[in-house]
Coordinates of N, CA and C in Angstrom, one line a residue:
X228 N -76.4 -4.5 -2.1 CA -75.7 -4.6 -3.4 C -74.9 -3.6 -3.3
X229 N -73.2 -3.5 -4.1 CA -72.3 -3.0 -3.9 C -72.0 -2.4 -5.2
X230 N -71.2 -1.2 -5.6 CA -71.1 -0.3 -6.3 C -70.0 -1.2 -7.5
X231 N -69.7 -1.2 -8.3 CA -68.3 -1.0 -9.2 C -67.7 -0.2 -9.7
X232 N -66.7 -0.2 -9.9 CA -65.7 1.1 -9.7 C -66.3 1.6 -10.7
X233 N -66.6 1.8 -11.8 CA -67.5 1.9 -12.5 C -68.7 2.6 -12.6
X234 N -69.3 2.3 -11.8 CA -70.4 2.9 -11.3 C -71.3 1.7 -11.9
X235 N -71.6 0.8 -12.3 CA -72.3 -0.5 -12.3 C -72.4 -1.4 -10.9
X236 N -73.7 -1.7 -11.0 CA -74.3 -2.8 -10.0 C -73.2 -3.6 -10.6
X237 N -72.7 -5.1 -9.4 CA -72.6 -6.3 -9.9 C -71.3 -6.8 -8.8
X238 N -70.3 -6.8 -9.3 CA -69.3 -7.5 -8.2 C -68.8 -6.4 -7.5
X239 N -68.5 -6.9 -6.1 CA -67.9 -5.9 -5.4 C -66.1 -5.6 -5.9
X240 N -66.0 -4.8 -5.2 CA -64.2 -4.4 -6.0 C -63.1 -5.2 -5.6
X241 N -63.3 -6.1 -4.5 CA -62.8 -6.9 -4.2 C -62.5 -8.2 -4.9
X242 N -63.5 -8.9 -5.5 CA -63.3 -9.1 -6.8 C -62.7 -8.7 -8.2
X243 N -63.2 -7.3 -8.0 CA -62.0 -7.3 -9.3 C -60.6 -6.6 -8.8
X244 N -60.1 -6.6 -8.1 CA -58.9 -6.7 -7.5 C -58.0 -8.0 -7.8
X245 N -59.1 -8.8 -7.9 CA -58.1 -10.0 -8.2 C -58.0 -10.7 -9.3
X246 N -59.3 -9.6 -9.9 CA -59.2 -10.2 -11.4 C -57.9 -9.2 -12.3
X247 N -57.6 -8.2 -11.7 CA -57.0 -7.7 -12.3 C -55.1 -7.9 -11.8
X248 N -55.1 -8.6 -10.6 CA -54.0 -8.6 -10.6 C -53.7 -10.4 -10.9
X249 N -54.7 -11.1 -11.4 CA -54.7 -12.7 -12.3 C -54.1 -11.8 -13.7
X250 N -54.7 -10.3 -14.2 CA -54.4 -10.5 -15.7 C -53.0 -10.0 -15.3
X251 N -52.4 -9.0 -14.4 CA -50.8 -8.3 -14.5 C -50.1 -9.9 -14.4
X252 N -50.6 -11.0 -13.5 CA -49.2 -12.2 -13.2 C -49.6 -12.8 -14.7
X253 N -50.7 -13.2 -15.9 CA -51.0 -13.7 -17.2 C -50.1 -12.8 -18.1
X254 N -49.7 -11.3 -17.8 CA -48.9 -10.4 -18.6 C -47.5 -10.7 -18.3
X255 N -47.5 -10.8 -17.2 CA -45.7 -10.9 -16.7 C -45.6 -11.9 -17.1
X256 N -46.1 -13.0 -17.5 CA -45.6 -14.5 -18.0 C -45.5 -14.3 -19.2
X257 N -45.9 -13.6 -19.9 CA -45.7 -13.7 -21.7 C -44.9 -12.6 -21.6
X258 N -44.2 -11.5 -21.1 CA -43.3 -10.7 -21.5 C -41.7 -11.6 -21.1
X259 N -41.0 -11.5 -22.3 CA -39.4 -11.8 -22.4 C -38.7 -11.5 -22.3
X260 N -37.3 -11.4 -21.3 CA -36.4 -10.0 -22.1 C -35.8 -10.2 -23.6
X261 N -35.4 -9.4 -23.8 CA -35.1 -9.4 -25.2 C -33.8 -9.9 -25.5
X262 N -33.3 -10.0 -26.4 CA -32.1 -10.4 -27.0 C -31.1 -9.4 -26.2
X263 N -31.2 -8.2 -26.4 CA -30.8 -6.6 -26.1 C -30.3 -6.8 -24.7
X264 N -31.6 -7.2 -23.8 CA -31.3 -7.2 -22.5 C -30.4 -8.1 -21.8
X265 N -31.0 -9.8 -22.4 CA -30.0 -10.4 -22.0 C -28.0 -10.2 -22.2
X266 N -27.9 -9.7 -23.6 CA -26.5 -9.0 -23.7 C -26.1 -8.3 -22.7
X267 N -26.9 -7.2 -22.3 CA -26.7 -6.1 -21.3 C -26.6 -6.2 -20.0
X268 N -27.3 -7.8 -19.7 CA -27.4 -8.6 -18.4 C -25.5 -9.0 -18.3
X269 N -25.6 -9.9 -19.0 CA -24.6 -10.6 -19.4 C -23.7 -9.9 -18.9
X270 N -23.0 -8.7 -19.7 CA -21.7 -8.0 -19.7 C -21.9 -7.5 -18.6
X271 N -23.1 -6.9 -18.0 CA -22.7 -5.7 -16.7 C -22.3 -7.3 -15.5
X272 N -23.0 -8.5 -15.9 CA -22.5 -9.6 -14.7 C -20.9 -9.4 -14.9
X273 N -20.4 -9.8 -16.6 CA -19.1 -10.2 -16.5 C -18.3 -8.9 -15.9
X274 N -18.5 -8.0 -16.2 CA -17.6 -6.8 -15.6 C -17.5 -6.9 -14.2
X275 N -18.8 -6.9 -13.3 CA -18.8 -7.2 -11.8 C -17.9 -8.3 -11.6
X276 N -17.9 -9.5 -12.5 CA -16.9 -10.1 -11.8 C -15.7 -10.1 -12.3
X277 N -15.3 -9.2 -13.0 CA -14.2 -8.8 -13.4 C -13.4 -8.0 -12.4
X278 N -14.5 -7.2 -12.2 CA -13.7 -6.2 -11.0 C -13.5 -6.7 -9.8
X279 N -14.1 -7.8 -9.6 CA -14.2 -8.5 -8.1 C -13.0 -9.3 -8.4
X280 N -12.5 -9.7 -9.0 CA -11.2 -10.3 -9.4 C -10.1 -9.4 -9.3
X281 N -10.0 -8.5 -10.2 CA -9.0 -7.8 -9.8 C -9.1 -7.2 -8.2
X282 N -10.0 -6.4 -7.8 CA -9.8 -6.2 -6.6 C -9.1 -7.4 -5.6
X283 N -9.7 -8.7 -5.8 CA -8.8 -9.7 -4.7 C -7.8 -9.6 -5.4
X284 N -6.7 -9.5 -6.5 CA -6.2 -9.4 -7.0 C -5.2 -8.8 -6.5
X285 N -6.0 -7.4 -6.4 CA -4.9 -5.7 -5.6 C -5.0 -6.8 -4.1
X286 N -6.0 -6.9 -3.8 CA -5.5 -7.2 -2.4 C -4.2 -8.6 -1.9
X287 N -4.9 -9.4 -2.5 CA -3.5 -10.6 -3.0 C -1.9 -9.8 -2.6
X288 N -2.0 -8.5 -3.9 CA -0.8 -8.1 -3.9 C 0.0 -7.6 -2.4
X289 N -1.2 -6.9 -2.1 CA -1.1 -5.7 -0.9 C -0.5 -6.3 -0.3
X290 N -1.2 -7.4 0.6 CA -0.8 -8.6 1.7 C 0.6 -8.9 1.2
X291 N 0.9 -10.1 0.4 CA 2.2 -10.2 -0.2 C 3.4 -9.0 0.0
X292 N 3.2 -7.9 -0.7 CA 4.4 -7.3 -0.4 C 4.4 -6.1 1.0
X293 N 3.4 -6.5 2.0 CA 3.3 -6.0 3.5 C 4.2 -6.9 4.0
X294 N 3.9 -8.4 4.1 CA 4.6 -9.6 4.4 C 6.2 -9.6 4.3
X295 N 6.7 -9.0 2.9 CA 7.5 -8.7 2.1 C 8.3 -7.8 2.8
X296 N 7.7 -6.6 2.9 CA 8.2 -5.8 3.6 C 8.5 -6.2 5.1
X297 N 7.8 -6.5 5.4 CA 7.8 -7.0 6.9 C 9.1 -8.1 7.5
X298 N 9.2 -8.9 6.3 CA 10.5 -9.8 6.5 C 11.8 -9.4 5.9
X299 N 11.6 -8.2 5.3 CA 13.1 -8.0 5.0 C 13.6 -6.8 5.5
X300 N 12.6 -5.9 6.2 CA 13.3 -4.8 6.6 C 14.4 -5.2 7.7
X301 N 14.5 -5.4 8.6 CA 15.8 -6.6 9.4 C 16.6 -6.8 8.7
X302 N 16.5 -7.1 7.2 CA 17.9 -7.7 6.9 C 18.3 -6.5 6.3
X303 N 17.5 -5.2 5.7 CA 18.0 -4.1 5.1 C 18.6 -3.0 6.1
X304 N 18.3 -3.4 7.2 CA 18.8 -2.4 8.2 C 19.7 -3.0 8.9
X305 N 19.9 -4.2 8.8 CA 21.3 -4.8 8.7 C 22.4 -4.4 8.1
X306 N 21.9 -4.3 6.7 CA 22.7 -4.2 5.5 C 23.3 -2.5 5.5
X307 N 22.4 -2.0 6.0 CA 22.7 -0.2 6.2 C 23.2 0.3 7.2
X308 N 23.1 -1.0 8.1 CA 23.7 0.2 9.4 C 25.5 0.5 9.2
X309 N 25.7 1.6 9.4 CA 26.8 2.5 9.2 C 27.7 2.2 11.0
X310 N 28.2 2.0 11.2 CA 29.1 1.4 12.3 C 30.4 3.2 12.7
X311 N 29.9 3.8 13.5 CA 30.9 5.0 13.7 C 31.9 4.5 14.5
X312 N 32.9 4.6 14.3 CA 34.1 4.8 15.2 C 33.9 5.5 16.3
X313 N 34.3 5.0 17.7 CA 34.4 6.0 18.6 C 35.5 7.0 18.7
X314 N 35.2 7.9 19.3 CA 36.4 8.8 19.1 C 37.5 8.1 20.3
X315 N 38.8 8.5 19.5 CA 40.0 8.0 20.9 C 39.9 9.2 22.1
X316 N 40.3 8.1 23.1 CA 40.1 8.6 24.4 C 41.8 9.9 24.2
X317 N 42.1 10.0 25.4 CA 43.1 10.7 25.0 C 44.1 9.7 25.5
X318 N 44.1 8.9 26.2 CA 45.2 8.1 26.6 C 46.3 7.6 25.3
X319 N 44.8 6.8 24.4 CA 45.1 6.5 22.7 C 46.1 7.5 22.1
X320 N 45.4 8.7 21.8 CA 45.8 9.6 21.5 C 47.7 10.1 21.5
X321 N 47.4 10.0 22.9 CA 49.2 10.5 23.5 C 49.7 9.0 23.3
X322 N 49.3 7.8 23.1 CA 49.9 6.5 23.0 C 50.6 6.6 21.3
X323 N 49.6 7.2 20.4 CA 49.7 6.9 18.9 C 50.5 8.0 18.5
X324 N 50.7 9.3 19.5 CA 51.5 10.3 19.2 C 53.1 9.8 19.7
X325 N 53.4 9.4 21.0 CA 54.4 9.0 21.0 C 55.2 7.9 20.5
X326 N 54.3 6.7 19.7 CA 54.8 5.9 18.5 C 55.4 6.8 17.5
X327 N 54.5 7.9 17.2 CA 54.6 8.7 15.9 C 56.0 9.4 16.1
X328 N 56.1 9.7 17.0 CA 57.4 10.4 17.5 C 58.7 9.8 17.5
X329 N 58.6 8.6 17.9 CA 59.6 7.8 17.9 C 59.9 7.2 16.5
X330 N 58.9 6.6 15.9 CA 58.9 6.9 14.5 C 59.6 7.5 13.4
X331 N 59.0 9.3 13.4 CA 59.6 10.1 12.8 C 60.6 10.9 13.4
X332 N 61.3 10.5 14.9 CA 62.4 10.9 15.3 C 62.0 12.5 15.3
X333 N 60.6 12.6 16.1 CA 60.5 14.1 16.5 C 60.0 14.0 17.7
X334 N 60.0 15.3 18.5 CA 59.5 15.9 19.6 C 57.7 15.2 19.9
X335 N 57.3 14.7 20.9 CA 55.9 14.9 21.5 C 55.1 15.8 20.7
X336 N 55.6 16.7 21.1 CA 54.4 18.1 20.7 C 54.5 18.0 19.4
X337 N 55.2 17.8 18.6 CA 55.0 18.0 17.0 C 54.5 17.2 16.5
X338 N 54.8 15.4 17.2 CA 54.0 14.8 16.8 C 52.5 14.7 17.0
X339 N 52.1 15.2 18.4 CA 50.6 15.6 18.4 C 49.9 16.7 17.4
X340 N 50.8 17.6 17.2 CA 50.5 18.6 15.7 C 50.1 17.5 14.4
X341 N 51.4 16.7 14.2 CA 51.2 15.6 13.0 C 50.2 15.3 13.3
X342 N 49.7 14.1 14.3 CA 48.5 13.5 14.1 C 46.9 14.3 14.4
X343 N 47.5 15.5 14.8 CA 46.1 16.7 14.8 C 45.9 16.9 13.1
X344 N 46.9 17.4 12.5 CA 46.6 17.7 10.9 C 46.3 16.3 10.1
X345 N 46.6 15.4 10.7 CA 46.4 14.4 9.9 C 45.1 13.4 9.6
X346 N 44.2 13.7 11.0 CA 42.9 14.0 11.1 C 42.0 15.2 11.0
X347 N 42.8 15.6 10.9 CA 41.6 16.7 9.9 C 41.7 16.6 8.4
X348 N 42.5 15.9 8.0 CA 42.5 16.0 6.8 C 41.7 14.6 6.6
X349 N 41.9 14.1 7.2 CA 41.1 12.7 7.1 C 39.6 13.2 7.0
X350 N 39.0 14.3 8.2 CA 37.4 14.7 7.8 C 36.9 15.5 6.8
X351 N 37.8 16.3 5.9 CA 37.5 17.5 4.8 C 36.9 16.3 4.0
X352 N 35.7 17.2 3.3 CA 34.9 16.1 2.3 C 36.0 16.1 0.8
X353 N 36.1 14.9 0.5 CA 36.8 14.9 -1.6 C 36.2 16.0 -2.1
X354 N 37.4 16.4 -2.9 CA 37.1 17.3 -3.9 C 37.2 16.4 -5.5

C-alpha cells in the first residue's frame, strides 16, 4: 500500500496529481477576464497596431525621399555647375592689346597696362 500525501493510506500520489490537474482545469474554465482586462488588452493592441502603421509610413516616406534625392541630384548638380572661364593665353592677350591700342590710338605697352588694370578691377569684390 502507498501512503497518501497527507499521511493517510489510500490512492497513490499519481492519482492525486490527476485530480489536482482536473480541478485546476475546471477552475481555469470558470475564470473569465473582466471588462477592465478586455479594455486594456484592446487598448494595447490598438497602440501596437498604430505604432506599426507609423513605422511603416515612416519607412515608406524615407524610401520615397531617398529615391527622389537620387533622381534629382544630377539635375541639381547640372543647375549649380559653374563654368569657370579658362585664362587667356599670351597670344590672346597680345591680340586684345593690339585691338585696344588701335581702337584708342595708344601704344601697345599702354594698351597692355590698360587691359591688366581692367582685369584687376573686374576681380575685385563689389563694395
